[in-house]
Amino acid sequence: MSLNQLTVHELHEKLKEREITAVELTESIYARIDEVEPSVKGYLTLTKTLALEQASNADVGFQNGNEMPPLAGIPIAIKDVICTKDVRTTCASKILSNFKPPYDATVMAKLQKQNAVMIGKTNMDEFAMGSSTENSAYQITHNPWDLETIPGGSSGGSAAVVAADSAICSLGSDTGGSIRQPAALCGVVGMKPTYGRISRYGLIAFASSLDQIGPFTKDVTDCALVLNAICGKDPLDSTSVDVPVPDFTESLINDVQGLRIGVPKEYFAEGLDAEVAELVHSAIQKLEQLGASLEEISLPHTDFAIATYYIIAPAEASANLARYDGVRYGYRTEEPVDLIDMYKKTRTEGFGQEVKRRIMLGTFALSAGYQDAYYRKAQKVRTLIKSDFDAAFEKVDVIATPTSPTPAFKIGERTADPLQMYLCDVMTTPASHAGLPGISVPCGYVKSGLPVGLQLLTPPFDEETLLRTAYTYQQNTDHHLKRPIIAKTEGKI
Ligand code: GLN
């Protein structure tokens, strides 16, 4: 196996034993990038000079025999929604095409503290709005398992580069499913931690009551290691919560004896692909064989999650995106006739179709006369969705569902129909409304070879049970070990 195929924990051992250097490891990632990026197109920006510098700094630590943290020297890719000091951060939007943040997001500072190596910034749907990464203003990312299909979204680049072994792990963001869904579609592990678990200082805001940063990794152990590095209260983000951060590796226990797993009937209804249903059912049965008890549960307001999400998220987005006015930073139109014209043209030229659609939806939902009918109503329904989960967690410890109703679909298949695209989020948005942590783990492959994800959910701040369940499943199955064979396309797609 080449170095780029290994996990964080395997590589840490090799670095510690000085079998390899971080510089060698980083070089092996860039060699892999040269090989597969023409086909996958997961990166928007590569930061090789900086990465090699960070890698040699990590090497100095290892050579001096220092006790180095688990992410020291580990190549990590960062979704382009996370601010990186002096490194272009576009959010995959034309409006931020020339934006170099003057500061680092808190998660970046935390990664640097561990001496991690940033490889580059990954492609995404513009402003994280989308489920296929086709809404990027720059390029389409291809799913490494089948280059004609989408990698999911909005963190499609971050998922694809981990699946393609062109990063060891990555960070993404999840507002309504943007970590869990692409993780499922690319056959990797993706976790959205509890709302408030990780600082969002320096995360470019989409919908502030939902946004959360989280990791993509090749296995559950790596997920715990990345979480350890990035969680915790941050004085720079008042929405981060001051709860103790456990050592998440202590939750890597291969045992689900006595765990009660709820299987919500609403998630196995019409619209769920038959092969996905079968694979997820057998994954849940596997957990039962391993000692968990299963219980059918009901989350009766599930059906309203999408409609509610597509009021609340656009409403918040319309407010958050008001700052892109061409005045302070980002793109500005060339020759405006006056100030109003400058605003109008800057935004017309700078934002893509989907972003404009969301701004219009959100502005409408918040406008005088409609606010009660839409926005306030949506907030009430959100509370009902959360109450469903509260009631369910009285009876069960974990909830298990499919992550996505279908495997990856063909590029272009849903771009003409926004509603079809929105339906991708049917299984992920409910937990987002409730602020719950969720993980997607690979649970098999459909006949065409595309991966399928099992979604596990727990009560807020119980990432430990989530990791324990996912780890037990992984230790007793081998779906996460399968790698895609990436066809050579010479950049023709
Ligand atoms: N697909 C959802 C949307 O388009 C979720 C995106 C996200 O989680 N950032 O809004």
XYZ file of C-alpha atoms and ligand atoms in Angstrom:
503
model
C 0.000 0.000 0.000
C 1.280 3.465 -0.738
C 1.366 6.049 2.021
C -1.540 8.074 0.682
C -3.843 5.081 1.157
C -3.241 4.763 4.876
C -5.265 6.157 7.767
C -4.286 8.876 10.237
C -3.645 6.360 13.012
C -1.546 4.065 10.803
C 0.502 6.989 9.548
C 0.987 8.377 13.037
C 2.683 5.124 14.070
C 4.993 5.268 11.051
C 5.858 8.901 11.684
C 6.462 8.235 15.349
C 8.702 5.264 14.612
C 10.471 7.466 12.044
C 9.796 4.881 9.316
C 8.612 7.762 7.152
C 8.818 11.533 7.220
C 5.948 13.981 6.949
C 7.620 15.466 3.878
C 7.608 12.054 2.148
C 3.991 11.593 3.093
C 3.061 15.030 1.778
C 4.936 14.349 -1.469
C 3.026 11.095 -1.858
C -0.263 12.992 -1.532
C 0.744 15.492 -4.227
C 1.871 12.632 -6.475
C -1.574 11.099 -6.034
C -3.144 14.481 -6.767
C -1.201 14.663 -10.051
C -2.517 11.239 -10.903
C -6.207 11.558 -10.033
C -7.118 15.243 -9.938
C -7.618 15.495 -13.708
C -10.443 12.965 -13.232
C -11.787 13.818 -9.768
C -11.361 17.626 -9.647
C -11.851 17.812 -5.902
C -9.509 20.717 -5.178
C -9.955 24.405 -5.944
C -6.583 25.505 -4.562
C -3.442 23.545 -3.719
C -1.043 24.881 -1.110
C 2.039 22.779 -1.785
C 4.729 25.239 -0.685
C 2.974 25.874 2.601
C 2.256 22.155 3.055
C 5.902 21.159 2.615
C 6.907 23.835 5.107
C 4.361 22.555 7.639
C 5.503 18.980 6.970
C 9.142 19.776 7.611
C 8.204 21.561 10.814
C 6.397 18.416 11.934
C 9.447 16.368 10.960
C 11.657 18.475 13.212
C 9.381 17.585 16.119
C 9.467 13.870 15.310
C 13.250 13.912 14.793
C 13.772 15.591 18.142
C 11.873 12.731 19.709
C 9.080 15.047 20.925
C 5.725 13.587 21.871
C 3.841 14.656 18.718
C 0.027 14.913 18.537
C -1.942 12.421 16.388
C -2.420 14.838 13.473
C 1.206 15.981 13.314
C 2.434 15.673 9.744
C -0.942 14.392 8.520
C -2.142 15.797 5.162
C -5.613 17.272 5.503
C -7.837 18.981 2.926
C -10.094 21.884 3.895
C -13.473 22.792 2.433
C -13.273 26.197 0.793
C -15.899 27.600 3.172
C -13.358 27.684 6.027
C -11.158 30.782 6.267
C -7.460 30.163 5.844
C -5.131 33.092 6.473
C -3.642 34.460 3.249
C -4.914 31.446 1.286
C -7.697 32.085 -1.224
C -11.073 31.127 0.259
C -13.797 31.324 -2.374
C -16.769 29.376 -1.020
C -16.856 28.214 -4.666
C -18.385 31.588 -5.528
C -17.322 34.190 -8.034
C -18.152 36.839 -5.455
C -15.228 35.632 -3.300
C -12.903 34.748 -6.184
C -10.177 37.053 -4.903
C -10.776 36.712 -1.161
C -7.732 35.949 0.965
C -8.873 36.000 4.593
C -6.691 38.031 6.948
C -7.221 35.433 9.683
C -7.542 31.703 10.273
C -10.718 29.962 11.377
C -10.421 28.546 14.892
C -10.398 24.989 13.511
C -7.373 25.912 11.388
C -5.554 27.292 14.420
C -6.351 24.058 16.240
C -5.036 21.932 13.373
C -1.866 24.009 13.261
C -1.411 23.473 16.967
C -1.248 19.757 16.188
C 1.179 20.403 13.297
C -1.249 19.047 10.693
C -0.415 19.708 7.032
C -2.952 21.560 4.896
C -2.926 20.179 1.345
C -5.412 22.543 -0.245
C -8.953 23.861 -0.361
C -11.725 21.663 -1.698
C -14.571 22.239 -4.092
C -18.143 22.619 -2.864
C -21.530 23.936 -3.861
C -21.446 27.722 -3.885
C -21.910 28.949 -0.282
C -22.616 25.301 0.661
C -25.997 25.411 -1.071
C -26.584 22.159 -2.861
C -26.319 18.389 -2.680
C -24.118 17.543 -5.643
C -21.260 20.084 -5.805
C -22.577 21.022 -9.255
C -23.351 24.521 -7.943
C -19.651 25.423 -7.740
C -18.814 28.478 -9.839
C -15.525 26.818 -10.801
C -15.710 23.108 -11.605
C -17.626 19.894 -11.231
C -16.190 17.302 -8.858
C -16.537 13.685 -9.959
C -17.308 10.770 -7.685
C -14.195 8.534 -7.543
C -16.422 5.424 -7.632
C -17.949 6.422 -10.958
C -16.677 9.553 -12.642
C -19.990 10.155 -14.372
C -21.753 10.602 -11.055
C -21.822 13.405 -8.503
C -19.899 13.108 -5.207
C -22.810 14.542 -3.204
C -22.685 17.955 -1.627
C -22.186 20.488 -0.561
C -18.828 19.195 0.753
C -18.354 17.048 -2.377
C -14.689 17.962 -2.820
C -13.793 17.072 0.763
C -15.527 13.681 0.455
C -14.109 12.886 -2.982
C -10.464 13.605 -2.119
C -10.600 11.298 0.898
C -12.262 8.567 -1.199
C -9.634 9.086 -3.918
C -6.753 8.913 -1.389
C -5.650 12.383 -2.461
C -5.980 13.513 1.181
C -5.760 11.435 4.348
C -8.717 13.240 5.885
C -10.586 16.488 5.405
C -12.911 19.016 6.965
C -16.337 19.923 5.647
C -19.405 21.717 6.894
C -22.915 20.412 7.385
C -25.997 22.623 7.474
C -28.634 20.157 6.285
C -26.522 17.130 5.427
C -23.459 18.426 3.622
C -21.013 16.164 5.452
C -23.127 13.055 5.934
C -24.600 12.848 2.422
C -21.337 13.219 0.441
C -19.633 10.835 2.891
C -22.328 8.256 2.095
C -22.101 8.814 -1.656
C -18.288 8.602 -1.675
C -17.965 5.640 0.713
C -16.129 7.409 3.544
C -16.888 8.262 7.172
C -18.378 11.718 7.761
C -19.542 13.245 11.015
C -21.605 16.295 11.826
C -20.997 16.860 15.543
C -23.584 18.451 17.832
C -24.484 22.051 17.064
C -22.140 24.056 19.290
C -19.482 21.345 19.674
C -16.991 23.022 17.331
C -16.217 26.696 16.902
C -17.531 28.241 13.707
C -15.310 31.283 13.969
C -14.007 31.655 10.427
C -16.610 29.376 8.873
C -18.301 31.451 6.172
C -21.915 31.588 7.320
C -24.762 29.985 5.385
C -27.519 29.292 7.944
C -26.213 30.168 11.367
C -28.706 28.150 13.421
C -27.670 24.980 11.565
C -24.056 25.269 10.307
C -21.469 22.954 11.830
C -17.928 21.909 10.881
C -16.942 18.238 10.906
C -14.487 15.629 9.605
C -14.317 13.224 6.670
C -12.089 10.230 7.322
C -11.339 6.729 6.070
C -12.430 5.108 9.299
C -14.081 5.797 12.652
C -10.802 5.868 14.590
C -9.590 8.742 12.434
C -12.910 10.501 12.966
C -12.318 10.420 16.741
C -8.776 11.731 16.281
C -9.864 14.685 14.160
C -12.700 15.467 16.582
C -10.238 15.498 19.464
C -8.270 18.134 17.618
C -11.085 20.526 16.688
C -13.805 20.401 19.380
C -14.290 22.785 22.262
C -15.669 26.099 23.468
C -14.189 29.122 21.732
C -14.478 32.653 23.102
C -14.561 33.846 19.477
C -17.809 31.949 18.784
C -20.585 32.603 21.275
C -22.604 29.681 19.886
C -19.903 27.174 20.799
C -20.938 25.397 23.977
C -18.884 25.087 27.122
C -19.202 21.359 27.756
C -16.310 19.065 28.602
C -14.599 17.553 25.573
C -13.868 13.908 26.262
C -11.020 11.998 24.663
C -13.086 10.566 21.821
C -10.660 7.695 21.234
C -11.922 6.243 24.523
C -15.256 5.667 22.773
C -13.671 3.340 20.243
C -15.076 0.302 21.970
C -15.997 -2.768 19.978
C -19.190 -3.507 21.872
C -22.827 -2.592 21.425
C -24.197 -5.048 23.989
C -27.293 -3.590 25.572
C -27.458 -0.583 23.293
C -30.989 0.258 22.179
C -31.222 1.217 18.534
C -34.327 2.925 17.178
C -35.326 2.389 13.567
C -37.732 5.140 12.501
C -40.387 3.839 10.152
C -40.703 7.209 8.382
C -37.190 6.781 6.946
C -38.019 3.544 5.184
C -40.910 4.882 3.173
C -41.632 5.728 -0.440
C -38.765 7.256 -2.371
C -36.107 5.080 -0.748
C -34.075 3.132 -3.303
C -34.666 -0.614 -2.851
C -30.977 -1.542 -2.841
C -30.180 1.202 -0.327
C -33.023 -0.040 1.895
C -31.700 -3.582 1.767
C -28.123 -2.629 2.622
C -29.163 -0.359 5.476
C -31.497 -3.030 6.853
C -28.705 -5.559 6.872
C -26.369 -3.092 8.556
C -28.950 -2.590 11.302
C -29.370 -6.352 11.631
C -25.616 -6.668 11.946
C -25.742 -4.319 14.932
C -28.468 -6.510 16.411
C -26.326 -9.634 15.930
C -23.554 -7.805 17.731
C -25.732 -7.371 20.797
C -27.809 -4.227 20.302
C -31.572 -4.385 20.622
C -33.744 -2.943 17.886
C -36.959 -1.070 18.276
C -39.187 0.386 15.611
C -39.856 4.017 16.457
C -41.810 6.853 14.920
C -40.626 10.384 14.248
C -43.976 11.675 13.040
C -42.910 15.117 11.796
C -40.143 13.816 9.537
C -42.156 14.637 6.437
C -42.024 18.341 7.231
C -38.255 18.544 7.638
C -37.466 19.501 4.041
C -40.134 22.187 3.762
C -39.067 23.611 7.115
C -35.404 23.525 6.163
C -36.027 25.295 2.870
C -37.643 28.171 4.749
C -35.220 28.494 7.660
C -31.933 27.951 5.804
C -32.695 30.417 2.966
C -34.075 32.966 5.476
C -30.809 32.886 7.409
C -28.797 32.818 4.186
C -30.552 35.903 2.851
C -29.409 37.782 5.957
C -25.893 36.302 6.033
C -25.251 36.988 2.356
C -26.286 40.645 2.591
C -22.659 41.431 3.410
C -21.497 40.696 -0.143
C -22.162 44.132 -1.508
C -18.938 44.888 -3.372
C -17.975 47.515 -0.795
C -15.805 45.865 1.782
C -14.320 42.777 0.182
C -14.853 40.294 -2.593
C -15.936 40.872 -6.168
C -17.072 44.311 -7.359
C -18.651 45.032 -10.742
C -16.500 46.925 -13.237
C -18.177 50.205 -14.107
C -21.254 50.980 -12.037
C -23.159 54.180 -12.711
C -23.962 54.795 -9.050
C -24.004 53.045 -5.674
C -27.302 51.203 -6.157
C -26.182 50.054 -9.575
C -22.933 48.841 -8.009
C -24.815 46.736 -5.440
C -27.140 45.317 -8.055
C -24.546 44.457 -10.648
C -22.064 43.097 -8.111
C -24.615 40.669 -6.749
C -26.119 39.811 -10.133
C -22.701 38.995 -11.565
C -21.164 37.541 -8.408
C -23.783 35.015 -7.256
C -24.838 31.857 -9.103
C -28.378 30.680 -9.824
C -28.937 28.572 -6.711
C -27.617 31.237 -4.360
C -29.927 33.796 -5.945
C -32.840 31.375 -5.617
C -32.112 30.951 -1.897
C -31.760 34.706 -1.325
C -35.126 35.259 -2.996
C -36.810 32.435 -1.087
C -35.364 33.670 2.191
C -36.155 37.324 1.628
C -39.707 36.381 0.725
C -40.125 34.172 3.788
C -38.948 37.012 6.029
C -40.857 39.820 4.356
C -43.569 41.771 6.144
C -46.869 39.962 5.950
C -45.314 36.585 5.164
C -43.012 36.210 8.131
C -45.700 34.684 10.339
C -47.006 32.379 7.651
C -43.589 31.052 6.660
C -40.668 31.813 8.917
C -42.437 31.671 12.277
C -44.435 28.652 11.247
C -41.243 26.909 10.173
C -39.683 27.636 13.563
C -42.679 26.020 15.256
C -42.441 22.949 13.067
C -38.731 22.799 13.810
C -39.601 22.559 17.499
C -41.989 19.688 16.748
C -39.261 17.856 14.831
C -36.928 18.296 17.765
C -39.620 17.037 20.173
C -39.947 13.872 18.065
C -36.277 13.165 18.716
C -36.529 14.049 22.418
C -39.362 11.550 22.799
C -37.515 8.869 20.827
C -34.371 9.237 22.904
C -36.407 8.459 26.026
C -36.618 4.933 24.645
C -33.499 4.401 22.541
C -29.821 5.355 22.674
C -29.129 5.575 18.941
C -31.262 6.073 15.844
C -30.243 4.278 12.638
C -31.394 5.310 9.154
C -30.111 5.511 5.595
C -28.021 8.660 5.061
C -29.313 9.308 1.560
C -32.399 7.904 -0.168
C -30.356 6.985 -3.263
C -26.740 6.312 -4.192
C -24.892 8.932 -6.255
C -26.786 10.022 -9.360
C -25.474 11.074 -12.752
C -23.956 14.516 -13.211
C -26.624 16.790 -14.685
C -29.522 14.510 -13.756
C -31.122 16.826 -11.222
C -29.762 20.271 -12.083
C -32.890 21.336 -13.915
C -35.171 20.424 -11.034
C -34.331 22.141 -7.721
C -37.042 20.224 -5.892
C -35.502 16.878 -6.856
C -32.176 18.197 -5.593
C -33.748 19.339 -2.309
C -35.143 15.837 -1.771
C -31.568 14.544 -1.387
C -31.685 16.024 2.122
C -34.787 14.208 3.324
C -32.855 11.938 5.714
C -30.296 14.443 6.971
C -32.232 17.667 7.619
C -34.323 16.381 10.572
C -31.243 15.884 12.770
C -29.920 19.269 11.637
C -33.086 20.952 12.875
C -32.625 19.278 16.248
C -28.897 20.076 16.434
C -28.048 16.391 16.894
C -24.740 14.753 16.104
C -24.834 12.347 13.171
C -22.361 10.092 11.445
C -22.446 8.324 8.102
C -20.452 5.105 7.776
C -20.062 2.961 4.650
C -22.449 -0.009 4.829
C -22.139 -1.652 1.430
C -22.334 -1.160 -2.307
C -25.213 -1.378 -4.761
C -24.893 -3.638 -7.819
C -23.495 -0.848 -9.955
C -20.659 -0.527 -7.413
C -21.657 2.758 -5.765
C -21.323 3.048 -1.979
C -24.187 3.405 0.503
C -24.066 5.019 3.955
C -25.668 4.137 7.271
C -26.626 7.213 9.292
C -26.476 7.007 13.078
C -27.852 9.730 15.364
C -27.641 10.277 19.125
C -28.809 12.943 21.584
C -26.871 16.238 21.668
C -23.301 15.949 22.959
C -23.375 12.168 22.921
C -20.803 11.754 20.158
C -19.311 9.017 22.344
C -22.209 6.607 21.802
C -22.217 7.554 18.139
C -18.550 6.665 17.780
C -18.893 3.480 19.785
C -21.773 2.248 17.595
C -20.051 3.211 14.354
C -16.763 1.700 15.512
C -18.366 -1.596 16.471
C -20.090 -1.777 13.098
C -16.841 -1.011 11.305
C -14.761 -3.521 13.287
C -17.156 -6.259 12.281
C -17.509 -5.373 8.595
C -15.101 -4.444 5.822
C -17.015 -1.961 3.647
C -14.767 0.907 4.721
C -11.681 -0.917 3.442
C -12.784 -1.009 -0.183
C -11.151 1.592 -2.432
C -12.382 2.884 -5.784
C -10.404 2.232 -8.952
C -10.244 5.618 -10.588
C -10.409 5.574 -14.360
C -7.892 7.699 -16.254
C -9.645 10.353 -18.298
C -6.813 12.729 -19.263
C -9.064 15.501 -18.038
C -11.627 14.857 -20.782
C -14.648 14.871 -18.547
N -28.196 20.165 0.502
C -28.585 21.086 1.516
C -28.748 22.477 0.927
O -28.651 22.605 -0.222
C -27.631 21.058 2.643
C -26.414 21.852 2.390
C -25.502 21.896 3.569
O -25.611 21.115 4.501
N -24.606 22.859 3.526
O -28.953 23.417 1.610
